[in-house]
Amino acid sequence: MHDFPPDVAPYPTRTEATPSARGDHPDTRSPSRFLIWLLGKQAYAMVGMFVTGMLVFLPGAAGPYFVGRAVDEGIVAGSGSGLLTWSLILLGIIAAAASVGVLMHTYAVHGWLHALYRTTKLVTRKTTQMGHVLPQRMPTGEILSVSSSDADKYGALSEVVGRAAAALFAYFVVVGLVLSTSVPLGLLTLAAGPVLVFIATPLLRPLHRRQATERSRSSELTSLATDIVAGLRILRGIGGEGTFGRNYARQSQLVRQAGVAAGIWQGAVEAVGTLFSGLFLVTLTWFGTRLVARGELSVGELISFFGYAVFMVVPIYTFFELVQKWVQSLVSARKTVALLEQEPPWEEPHTTQRLPAGATIHDEATGFTAHPGELTVVVSAVPDDSAALADRLGRYLPSEAEPVPAELEDGVKGRRAKQTRAERLAARRAQAEKDRQRARRRWGVTVGGVDLSQARLSEVRERILVSDTASMVFGGTLQQAVDPHGRLSRAEAEQALVVASAEDVFDSLPGGWQGHLDERGRGLSGGQRQRLVLARAVAADPDVLVLVEPTSAVDAHTEARIAERLAAHRQGRTTVITSVSPLLLHHADRVVLLSDAHVAAEGTHAGLLATSSAYRRVVVRGMEDETGEAAGHAASEAPSEVAHGTGPLHLGSPGHPDTQTIIREGTQEVTDD
C-alpha cells in the first residue's frame, strides 16, 4: 500500500480536457454519484477490509455453531475428546481472526485517510484552478468545511462500507447455519435485517434535514471565524471585537442548537436499532426454547441459536451505522459537488498571440496608458477605481457581488426549500455564465496592440504580475515566502528584501532564511507583512509589475526608502503603482489622475501640482494651492539617506564574492561560505 498520499490529477481547462483526463475527475452530476465515485477510488481498501473482515467476523458468526457441537458431542455425550476437539477448532478460529484483525484495521485506516486526503487535494486543486474567482462564487467557510469536516465524513463512510460488506457476509453465514438447523428460525433471521432497516427509514428524512441545517450553520460559523481572524487588527483599531464576538457567540449557539436537534434524531435512529435488535434476540430465543421443549432442537443447538441471536446485533447495528454515515455523507456531498462543479471562466483562444516584450499597455475603459520602461503612478480619489484598473491590467475578474451561498436557508422547509435551492443553483450558474461571457469577449487591455484575451492566460500571468494588499502570506520559511519557486540566488533574494526595506523581517526570525512564518504572516506587523509581499513581487522580476497601494501600512521614513529603491531597481522596466503618496509620486516618471474611472490628467508630479486643482485635492487632501505646492516640495526633499541595496542583512552583502549559495525550494538551509 505504498500509494499515499493519493494521486489526484490537476484540473485542465475546457480546451485542454481529454476524455481520459475527464475520467479521472470527480463525478459531480449528483451527491450520490460523487460518493460512489469517491468510494470507487479506494475500492481496493474496501475489498481488503471485506476479505479480512470475513475472517474477523467468523468467530462471532460460526463460533456459536462450534460451541453447540462442543456441548452436544462433548458435555451432553460425556466425551472429553469431543469437547477438546471442538474447543481447539474454536480456539484456532479466534486466533486467526485476532491476527487478521490488525490487517483489517490497517485497511480501514488506509481507506479512511485516502478518502479524506483525496477530498482535500481535490479542493486544493479546484481552488488553484479557480483562483480569485472562487471566493466570489462560494463563501470561504464553505470551502474550508468541505476540505476538513466533510472530508472526514467521507473517510468514515469508506471505513463503514468495507466493514458493512464483511458484516453482510457474516449475516448470510449465520442465516445459512440457522436454515440448516431450522427453516422457520432461519427465515426469521433472514428477514430481521431488512425489517429493521425498513422500520428506521421514516426517521432518516428528518435526520437528513437537521444534519443539513447543522452543516449549513457550521459553515457560516467557519466563515465568520475566518473573517474575524483576517480582520482582527482592524477590529481592534475600531473597537469592534465585542460586536463580532457577540455575533460569533450567537452563531455558535445556532450551531449548538442544530447539533442537538440532529443528535436527537440520530439518537432516535440508534434507539430504534437497539430496540428492535433486542426484540429480535428475545424472539429468536423464545422460538428456540419452544423447539427444545418439543424435542426439535438439542441443548447445544439452543445455545448456538442464542449465540447467533447475540451476534446478529453486530451486523444489524453495522447496517444502521452504514445508513447514518451515508445520510451524513450525502449532506456533505451536496456541498462538495457545489464546489467541485465550479468551472473557471477562462478559456484559451483558438488562435493565440504572443504578448510583445517592452510594448505599450493601454486600457480602453479608462484611457490609461503605461509606456514601456516607465514607472507610472495612478492617482484616484476613489481607491476602488485604481484597484479595478489593476485588475484589468492583470486580466482578473472584478468582484461584483457577495458569494452565492451553496445551500438553502436554515429552517426553510417543504416546497419553499426546493424553490430556494433551485433559485440558488440558478444564481450560481447565472454568475458563472456571466463570468464566462465576460472572459470570452475582448478584454479591452492591449499590450503592443495585442488584446489580453488573445494571449494564453499563463503567459499573461507570467508577464504581468499584480500585487495588492490582499496578497496572501503562506506558512513556511522566509526563503519560501520570498522565492516560492526556488529560482533565485542568495544575492537576488537579499536584493529583493533590500528593495522592499524588509531586512528587519529577516533579522527578527530565528534561523534567518529558514526562519518559520505563521500562516497569513500572523507573527509579523502589518507593515512587515506588506513589505514581505512587496519583496516577493520584486523577486519575481516580471516584465510588467503592478502594485496596488504597496506602502499603505508603513511609516514615512520606510516609505521614502522603498520609493527610492523600487524606482532604481525597476528602472528600464514597466511598473505601475496605484497610490496617492507624495513620496512615491516624486519618483514617478509619469503620473496619471483618474476621475470617474477615466483619465483626467497626466504628467509629472510637480507639473500636475502646478496645473491641476483636482490632482492637488487628491494628493494634499483639500489644502489650498500654495499649501499643496509646499507639500509637494517637501515630498521632493523626503529623506533618502539609505543607499540602494545596502540593508543590514547578516548574510553578507549581495555582491560579496563568497555569497554563491543558490536558494532551493524545500528545507535546504541557505548558509554563508
XYZ file of C-alpha atoms in Angstrom:
673
model
C 0.000 0.000 0.000
C 2.727 2.445 -0.994
C 0.270 4.849 -2.601
C -0.118 7.576 -0.024
C -0.925 10.398 -0.376
C -3.413 9.636 -3.163
C -2.576 10.868 -6.634
C -5.074 13.489 -7.818
C -4.708 14.781 -11.374
C -4.845 18.579 -11.812
C -7.887 20.098 -13.434
C -7.292 21.033 -17.065
C -9.142 23.873 -18.728
C -12.040 23.117 -21.055
C -9.852 23.284 -24.116
C -7.179 21.073 -22.559
C -9.506 18.413 -21.148
C -9.410 14.999 -22.820
C -11.797 12.079 -22.266
C -9.121 10.194 -20.337
C -8.359 13.219 -18.198
C -12.043 13.852 -17.520
C -12.443 10.231 -16.470
C -10.148 10.844 -13.521
C -12.204 13.800 -12.354
C -14.938 13.503 -9.714
C -18.470 12.754 -10.853
C -20.418 15.858 -9.811
C -23.723 15.028 -11.526
C -25.312 14.370 -8.121
C -24.200 13.904 -4.486
C -24.784 10.138 -4.629
C -22.779 9.800 -7.855
C -19.922 11.712 -6.255
C -19.923 9.391 -3.242
C -19.924 6.325 -5.496
C -17.022 7.791 -7.490
C -15.086 8.544 -4.318
C -15.669 5.076 -2.878
C -14.579 3.548 -6.173
C -11.216 5.317 -5.858
C -10.372 3.293 -2.744
C -12.223 0.123 -3.724
C -9.059 -1.918 -3.115
C -9.005 -0.812 0.539
C -12.674 -1.741 0.971
C -12.065 -5.097 -0.730
C -9.189 -5.651 1.691
C -11.494 -4.803 4.589
C -14.110 -7.199 3.225
C -11.707 -10.121 2.857
C -10.059 -9.628 6.243
C -13.407 -8.728 7.825
C -14.859 -12.083 6.823
C -12.202 -13.759 8.960
C -12.649 -11.254 11.788
C -16.417 -11.826 11.893
C -16.059 -15.586 11.528
C -15.720 -16.392 15.284
C -18.899 -14.436 16.002
C -20.797 -15.931 13.077
C -19.632 -19.553 13.217
C -18.461 -19.654 16.827
C -21.915 -20.470 18.259
C -22.080 -23.474 15.936
C -18.838 -24.897 17.351
C -19.956 -24.143 20.919
C -23.197 -26.057 20.309
C -21.303 -29.000 18.855
C -18.952 -28.983 21.860
C -21.946 -29.067 24.223
C -23.796 -31.837 22.380
C -20.809 -34.041 21.460
C -18.679 -33.254 24.488
C -20.623 -32.297 27.603
C -24.012 -33.968 26.920
C -22.388 -37.066 25.378
C -19.760 -37.149 28.123
C -16.901 -37.261 25.597
C -13.745 -35.416 26.675
C -12.122 -35.857 23.263
C -15.166 -34.400 21.523
C -15.158 -31.378 23.845
C -11.415 -30.891 23.325
C -11.667 -31.206 19.536
C -14.385 -28.577 19.107
C -12.757 -26.296 21.661
C -9.439 -26.397 19.802
C -11.207 -25.662 16.494
C -12.919 -22.664 18.086
C -9.612 -21.513 19.584
C -7.906 -21.729 16.193
C -10.619 -19.647 14.544
C -10.409 -16.986 17.268
C -6.602 -16.843 16.996
C -6.779 -16.468 13.206
C -9.386 -13.717 13.496
C -7.308 -11.855 16.069
C -4.213 -11.904 13.884
C -6.128 -10.815 10.788
C -7.845 -8.030 12.763
C -4.664 -5.979 12.657
C -4.642 -6.119 8.863
C -8.343 -5.229 8.727
C -7.707 -2.171 10.870
C -4.821 -1.194 8.585
C -7.091 -1.334 5.554
C -9.733 0.671 7.427
C -7.325 3.479 8.336
C -5.819 3.390 4.848
C -9.199 3.819 3.155
C -10.257 6.499 5.634
C -7.140 8.587 5.070
C -7.316 8.119 1.316
C -10.877 9.426 1.171
C -10.014 12.311 3.482
C -6.862 13.470 1.721
C -8.229 12.834 -1.753
C -11.044 15.260 -0.971
C -8.596 17.770 0.488
C -6.436 17.584 -2.627
C -9.487 17.924 -4.876
C -10.454 21.105 -3.033
C -6.877 22.387 -3.231
C -6.651 21.708 -6.971
C -10.048 23.303 -7.589
C -9.036 26.353 -5.541
C -5.845 26.646 -7.566
C -7.747 26.257 -10.824
C -10.410 28.843 -9.958
C -8.027 31.354 -8.394
C -9.509 34.709 -7.438
C -12.916 33.787 -8.902
C -13.744 31.092 -6.316
C -14.289 33.411 -3.293
C -16.774 35.308 -5.466
C -18.729 32.101 -6.068
C -18.675 30.465 -2.611
C -18.125 31.609 0.992
C -14.676 30.917 2.410
C -16.118 28.961 5.337
C -17.917 26.659 2.911
C -14.650 25.808 1.171
C -12.846 25.190 4.469
C -15.664 22.977 5.753
C -15.562 20.816 2.627
C -11.815 20.364 2.984
C -11.952 19.497 6.686
C -15.159 18.171 8.279
C -16.749 16.873 5.066
C -13.566 15.101 4.012
C -13.518 13.326 7.382
C -17.105 12.129 6.867
C -16.099 10.565 3.556
C -13.305 8.731 5.353
C -15.791 7.394 7.901
C -18.110 6.279 5.076
C -15.257 4.438 3.351
C -14.476 2.561 6.557
C -18.052 1.561 7.337
C -18.770 0.397 3.759
C -15.953 -2.179 3.906
C -16.973 -3.255 7.390
C -20.655 -3.498 6.392
C -19.751 -5.725 3.438
C -17.957 -8.116 5.812
C -20.895 -7.921 8.224
C -23.276 -8.796 5.374
C -21.206 -11.884 4.597
C -21.302 -12.896 8.270
C -25.057 -12.256 8.276
C -25.591 -14.727 5.444
C -23.272 -17.259 7.124
C -25.486 -17.143 10.206
C -28.632 -17.386 8.097
C -27.202 -20.457 6.342
C -26.291 -22.149 9.628
C -29.714 -21.430 11.100
C -31.532 -22.655 7.971
C -29.544 -25.883 8.068
C -30.897 -26.500 11.552
C -34.371 -24.920 11.492
C -36.067 -23.431 8.456
C -38.548 -21.244 10.430
C -35.792 -19.751 12.581
C -33.610 -19.284 9.511
C -36.340 -17.360 7.715
C -36.884 -15.231 10.830
C -33.185 -14.437 10.962
C -33.036 -13.659 7.247
C -35.955 -11.207 7.463
C -34.723 -9.434 10.590
C -32.200 -7.131 8.908
C -34.422 -5.753 6.107
C -37.354 -5.317 8.515
C -35.288 -3.313 10.995
C -33.876 -1.061 8.274
C -37.386 -0.535 6.879
C -38.690 0.462 10.309
C -35.929 3.055 10.731
C -36.316 4.542 7.235
C -39.019 7.129 8.175
C -36.570 8.625 10.676
C -33.885 9.209 8.042
C -35.602 12.132 6.269
C -35.838 14.393 9.353
C -32.332 13.285 10.321
C -31.051 14.300 6.872
C -32.799 17.687 7.080
C -31.437 18.532 10.522
C -27.942 17.421 9.608
C -28.127 19.698 6.548
C -29.126 22.594 8.812
C -26.246 21.826 11.177
C -23.811 21.642 8.274
C -25.021 24.962 6.834
C -24.787 26.778 10.157
C -21.386 25.279 10.842
C -20.006 26.573 7.532
C -21.429 30.032 8.309
C -19.678 29.915 11.676
C -16.403 28.990 9.945
C -16.827 31.892 7.515
C -17.455 34.264 10.401
C -14.373 32.965 12.224
C -12.119 33.422 9.185
C -13.436 36.960 8.673
C -12.778 37.836 12.312
C -9.254 36.410 12.265
C -8.421 38.136 8.972
C -9.716 41.495 10.218
C -8.712 41.249 13.875
C -6.174 44.042 13.616
C -8.792 46.370 12.104
C -11.448 45.309 14.600
C -9.142 46.209 17.459
C -8.462 49.550 15.860
C -12.164 50.466 15.728
C -13.166 48.696 18.947
C -15.293 46.127 17.147
C -14.129 42.974 18.923
C -17.150 42.941 21.230
C -19.676 43.242 18.419
C -18.122 40.499 16.314
C -17.546 38.380 19.415
C -21.263 38.544 20.187
C -22.077 37.656 16.580
C -19.778 34.653 16.811
C -21.317 33.571 20.116
C -24.820 33.897 18.633
C -23.884 31.806 15.611
C -22.180 29.256 17.876
C -25.446 28.815 19.754
C -27.291 28.278 16.477
C -24.772 25.580 15.572
C -25.195 24.005 19.006
C -28.986 24.014 18.683
C -28.771 22.451 15.226
C -26.349 19.844 16.542
C -28.673 18.973 19.421
C -31.626 18.652 17.026
C -29.623 16.417 14.702
C -28.359 14.416 17.675
C -31.899 13.783 18.871
C -32.910 12.247 15.569
C -29.659 10.323 15.294
C -30.264 9.012 18.801
C -33.768 8.025 17.756
C -32.409 6.034 14.829
C -29.888 4.280 17.065
C -32.555 3.652 19.716
C -34.796 2.014 17.127
C -31.887 -0.146 16.025
C -31.076 -1.193 19.589
C -34.729 -1.784 20.490
C -35.563 -3.980 17.548
C -32.243 -5.810 17.746
C -33.146 -6.678 21.334
C -36.640 -7.735 20.313
C -35.124 -9.937 17.634
C -32.825 -11.511 20.236
C -35.763 -12.224 22.571
C -37.947 -13.563 19.759
C -35.270 -15.869 18.391
C -34.502 -17.232 21.877
C -38.206 -17.754 22.631
C -38.751 -19.701 19.426
C -35.637 -21.760 20.057
C -36.754 -22.635 23.567
C -40.132 -23.841 22.293
C -38.365 -26.036 19.732
C -36.215 -27.568 22.503
C -39.320 -28.217 24.550
C -40.861 -30.047 21.595
C -37.672 -32.041 21.101
C -36.909 -30.496 17.723
C -33.662 -28.874 18.947
C -30.902 -30.125 21.226
C -29.499 -28.132 24.143
C -26.347 -27.422 22.189
C -28.355 -26.166 19.209
C -30.364 -23.868 21.515
C -27.099 -22.425 22.845
C -25.960 -21.964 19.244
C -29.185 -20.143 18.384
C -28.751 -17.829 21.339
C -25.189 -17.127 20.200
C -26.454 -16.414 16.698
C -29.027 -14.004 18.067
C -26.443 -12.153 20.143
C -24.039 -11.923 17.204
C -26.724 -10.705 14.806
C -26.928 -7.470 16.781
C -23.470 -6.597 15.405
C -24.222 -6.767 11.645
C -27.653 -5.195 12.110
C -26.127 -2.287 14.030
C -23.455 -2.029 11.329
C -26.189 -1.697 8.697
C -27.776 1.095 10.725
C -24.394 2.774 11.022
C -23.901 2.498 7.259
C -27.254 4.204 6.643
C -26.396 7.021 9.067
C -22.962 7.584 7.555
C -24.457 7.575 4.063
C -27.026 10.211 5.060
C -24.344 12.365 6.659
C -22.121 11.985 3.618
C -24.962 12.933 1.271
C -25.337 16.210 3.169
C -21.611 16.849 2.824
C -21.537 15.663 -0.794
C -24.109 18.282 -1.780
C -21.730 20.980 -0.533
C -18.721 19.303 -2.121
C -20.420 18.965 -5.500
C -21.396 22.648 -5.367
C -17.686 23.431 -5.015
C -16.179 20.917 -7.433
C -18.666 21.614 -10.213
C -17.430 25.198 -10.431
C -15.665 25.896 -13.694
C -13.209 28.726 -14.341
C -14.439 31.390 -16.730
C -11.191 31.427 -18.694
C -10.991 29.612 -21.994
C -7.884 29.599 -24.116
C -8.400 31.268 -27.526
C -8.407 29.018 -30.577
C -5.582 31.055 -32.087
C -3.232 32.666 -29.567
C -0.855 35.561 -29.983
C 2.334 36.254 -28.081
C 2.500 39.405 -26.000
C 5.298 41.602 -27.386
C 8.057 42.454 -24.916
C 8.667 46.063 -23.950
C 5.416 47.288 -25.512
C 2.917 49.956 -24.541
C -0.013 48.838 -22.374
C -3.345 50.529 -22.970
C -6.640 50.208 -21.095
C -9.585 51.207 -23.262
C -12.057 51.538 -20.371
C -10.151 54.338 -18.600
C -7.893 55.567 -21.391
C -4.851 54.713 -19.253
C -1.546 54.033 -20.994
C 1.638 52.637 -19.454
C 4.704 53.330 -21.571
C 7.479 50.725 -21.690
C 10.298 51.161 -19.207
C 8.473 53.844 -17.190
C 7.373 53.988 -13.568
C 3.767 55.178 -13.721
C 1.785 56.084 -10.611
C -2.024 56.104 -10.831
C -3.791 58.569 -8.528
C -7.510 58.413 -7.806
C -9.814 59.863 -5.159
C -11.739 56.565 -5.317
C -9.340 53.686 -4.473
C -11.738 51.157 -5.994
C -11.273 52.776 -9.418
C -7.498 52.381 -9.373
C -7.816 48.855 -7.931
C -10.220 47.953 -10.754
C -7.674 49.257 -13.258
C -5.011 46.998 -11.719
C -7.385 44.027 -12.030
C -7.977 44.755 -15.696
C -4.255 45.098 -16.378
C -3.738 41.622 -14.896
C -6.871 40.166 -16.523
C -8.614 39.482 -13.228
C -12.391 39.447 -12.968
C -13.705 42.048 -10.513
C -15.842 41.054 -7.552
C -19.294 42.461 -8.253
C -21.378 40.657 -5.658
C -21.279 38.667 -2.450
C -20.623 34.928 -2.796
C -23.740 32.934 -3.649
C -24.496 30.517 -0.768
C -24.430 26.885 -1.773
C -27.363 25.659 0.308
C -30.814 26.638 1.469
C -31.610 28.895 4.435
C -31.857 27.363 7.902
C -35.378 26.366 8.823
C -36.741 26.574 5.264
C -38.890 23.537 4.631
C -41.109 21.867 2.090
C -41.832 23.394 -1.286
C -40.195 26.670 -0.335
C -36.952 24.849 0.450
C -36.901 23.259 -3.013
C -37.535 26.633 -4.626
C -34.785 28.236 -2.573
C -32.278 25.554 -3.509
C -33.242 25.798 -7.171
C -33.019 29.578 -7.095
C -29.569 29.497 -5.570
C -28.359 26.909 -8.021
C -29.700 29.080 -10.842
C -27.979 32.135 -9.337
C -24.636 30.329 -9.160
C -24.930 29.156 -12.735
C -26.001 32.609 -13.907
C -22.978 34.187 -12.210
C -20.678 31.559 -13.713
C -22.108 32.147 -17.177
C -21.761 35.901 -16.720
C -18.098 35.450 -15.818
C -17.558 33.174 -18.827
C -19.174 35.655 -21.196
C -17.027 38.445 -19.804
C -13.844 36.391 -20.062
C -14.612 35.300 -23.641
C -15.137 38.719 -25.163
C -12.434 41.221 -25.983
C -10.772 42.256 -22.736
C -10.032 45.861 -23.647
C -6.427 45.915 -22.400
C -3.781 45.684 -25.105
C -0.039 45.076 -24.944
C 1.553 46.364 -28.111
C -1.831 46.147 -29.836
C -2.487 42.526 -28.710
C -5.593 42.224 -26.544
C -5.064 40.152 -23.387
C -7.926 37.850 -24.422
C -5.865 36.794 -27.461
C -2.943 35.561 -25.337
C -2.699 32.483 -23.178
C -3.687 33.204 -19.599
C -0.483 31.526 -18.379
C 1.573 33.994 -20.419
C -0.429 36.931 -19.067
C 0.201 35.753 -15.501
C 3.908 35.280 -16.228
C 4.412 38.628 -17.942
C 2.113 40.846 -15.842
C 2.222 40.499 -12.059
C -0.390 42.262 -9.925
C 0.340 42.510 -6.198
C -2.122 44.130 -3.805
C -2.709 44.451 -0.075
C -4.814 41.266 -0.045
C -1.955 39.083 -1.297
C -1.517 36.027 0.897
C 1.488 35.162 3.054
C 1.586 31.390 3.444
C 3.052 29.491 6.344
C 6.589 28.245 5.754
C 10.129 29.541 5.764
C 11.167 33.053 4.838
C 13.004 31.552 1.886
C 9.778 30.001 0.582
C 7.860 33.243 1.159
C 10.290 35.337 -0.906
C 11.190 32.707 -3.503
C 8.383 30.096 -3.639
C 9.688 28.584 -6.902
C 13.314 28.268 -5.769
C 14.707 30.250 -8.704
C 16.799 32.916 -7.001
C 20.384 33.068 -5.949
C 21.041 34.247 -2.453
C 22.180 37.641 -3.693
C 18.959 38.096 -5.673
C 16.814 37.133 -2.687
C 18.692 39.555 -0.444
C 18.308 42.276 -3.050
C 14.527 41.785 -3.053
C 14.400 42.227 0.726
C 16.521 45.357 0.498
C 14.355 46.927 -2.223
C 11.255 46.318 -0.083
C 13.075 47.586 3.024
C 12.247 44.248 4.651
C 15.644 43.498 6.178
C 14.101 43.664 9.646
C 11.874 40.689 8.768
C 14.996 38.612 8.187
C 16.619 39.910 11.400
C 13.524 39.171 13.511
C 13.268 35.500 12.512
C 15.422 32.946 14.343
C 17.092 30.900 11.645
C 17.271 33.614 9.017
C 16.133 32.296 5.654
C 14.922 29.110 7.328
C 13.030 31.041 9.990
C 9.390 29.965 10.126
C 6.489 32.248 9.233
C 2.996 31.570 10.542
C 0.047 31.315 8.188
C -1.037 34.749 6.882
C 2.125 36.128 8.477
C 0.397 36.386 11.852
C 3.648 36.894 13.699
C 4.510 39.963 11.615
C 3.293 43.510 11.959
C 1.077 44.949 9.242
C 4.000 46.868 7.773
C 6.323 43.849 7.824
C 3.745 41.683 6.119
C 3.184 44.315 3.426
C 6.895 44.705 2.790
C 7.337 40.927 2.607
C 4.611 40.766 -0.059
C 6.383 43.566 -1.921
C 9.697 41.695 -1.695
C 8.090 38.599 -3.194
C 6.684 40.655 -6.075
C 10.037 42.343 -6.694
C 11.830 38.973 -6.568
C 9.555 37.609 -9.310
C 11.008 40.265 -11.625
C 8.108 40.326 -14.147
C 8.105 42.308 -17.377
C 5.223 44.393 -16.029
C 4.802 44.905 -12.281
C 1.514 46.350 -10.998
C 1.497 47.312 -7.308
C -1.687 48.350 -5.508
C -1.005 50.630 -2.506
C 2.305 48.883 -1.699
C 3.236 51.247 1.174
C -0.106 51.929 2.854
C 0.951 50.269 6.134
C 4.490 51.687 6.567
C 5.803 54.894 8.095
C 7.089 57.833 6.074
C 10.808 57.073 6.503
C 10.355 53.457 5.394
C 8.144 54.582 2.533
C 10.828 57.010 1.350
C 13.434 54.214 1.292
C 11.071 51.895 -0.599
C 10.205 54.586 -3.145
C 13.854 55.337 -3.925
C 14.986 51.717 -4.031
C 11.995 50.489 -6.018
C 12.404 53.211 -8.655
C 16.100 52.401 -9.039
C 15.552 48.619 -9.086
C 12.774 48.736 -11.713
C 14.493 51.311 -13.898
C 14.014 50.420 -17.571
C 11.097 48.039 -16.874
C 7.386 48.836 -16.896
C 5.991 49.444 -13.419
C 2.517 50.692 -12.469
C 1.727 51.760 -8.897
C -1.628 52.904 -7.543
C -1.019 55.349 -4.696
C -1.550 58.935 -3.546
C 1.694 59.047 -1.563
C 3.868 62.072 -2.491
C 6.934 60.004 -1.611
C 6.138 57.557 -4.413
C 4.823 60.241 -6.749
C 8.129 62.098 -6.515
C 9.952 59.135 -8.135
C 7.353 58.532 -10.878
C 8.324 59.034 -14.499
C 4.670 59.819 -15.158
C 1.573 60.358 -13.012
C -1.968 59.600 -14.209
C -5.021 61.074 -12.461
C -8.276 59.091 -12.623
C -11.600 60.861 -12.190
C -14.897 58.995 -12.543
C -12.869 55.934 -13.627
C -11.331 57.793 -16.606
C -8.009 59.506 -17.179
C -8.489 63.175 -16.303
C -4.890 64.360 -16.435
C -1.354 63.065 -16.748
C 2.132 64.423 -16.421
C 4.824 64.724 -13.769
C 4.063 65.087 -10.083
C 5.363 68.651 -9.970
C 3.588 69.596 -13.186
C 0.215 68.305 -12.022
C 0.579 70.029 -8.665
C 1.079 73.278 -10.530
C -1.686 72.864 -13.115
C -4.427 70.576 -11.760
C -6.594 71.562 -8.807
C -8.281 68.142 -8.909
C -4.882 66.484 -8.534
C -3.976 68.777 -5.632
C -7.229 67.943 -3.851
C -6.488 64.240 -4.085
C -2.811 64.426 -3.125
C -2.814 67.086 -0.407
C -6.329 66.346 0.859
C -8.087 69.646 0.279
C -5.264 72.042 1.093
C -5.014 75.409 -0.704
C -2.927 75.618 -3.888
C 0.065 77.145 -2.155
C -0.018 74.610 0.665
C -0.257 71.839 -1.880
C 2.786 73.132 -3.739
C 4.696 73.342 -0.456
C 3.676 69.803 0.392
C 4.870 68.644 -2.986
C 8.167 70.407 -2.456
C 8.512 68.848 0.995
C 7.915 65.457 -0.552
C 10.688 66.115 -3.033
C 13.010 66.684 -0.092
C 11.994 63.474 1.695
C 14.855 61.702 3.468
C 16.769 59.250 1.294
C 19.918 58.686 3.245
C 19.754 54.890 2.945
C 21.719 53.842 -0.121
C 20.070 51.449 -2.568
C 20.891 47.817 -1.902
C 22.815 48.170 1.374
C 20.405 46.876 4.015
C 21.661 45.444 7.313
C 21.413 41.783 6.358
C 23.705 39.444 8.237
C 24.182 37.039 5.351
C 26.839 39.089 3.611
C 26.302 41.822 1.074
C 24.634 40.908 -2.234
C 27.851 41.496 -4.102
C 30.139 39.596 -1.756
C 32.237 37.112 -3.755
C 31.721 34.355 -1.160
C 27.945 34.517 -1.441
C 27.339 31.861 -4.069
C 24.774 29.594 -2.463
C 21.643 29.138 -4.524
C 18.288 29.208 -2.736
C 16.461 25.948 -3.256
C 12.841 25.111 -2.732
C 12.166 22.924 0.292
C 14.074 22.739 3.552
C 17.674 23.166 2.416
C 19.251 25.870 4.546
C 20.983 28.842 2.973
C 24.390 29.395 4.543
C 27.302 31.743 4.062
C 30.523 30.172 2.835
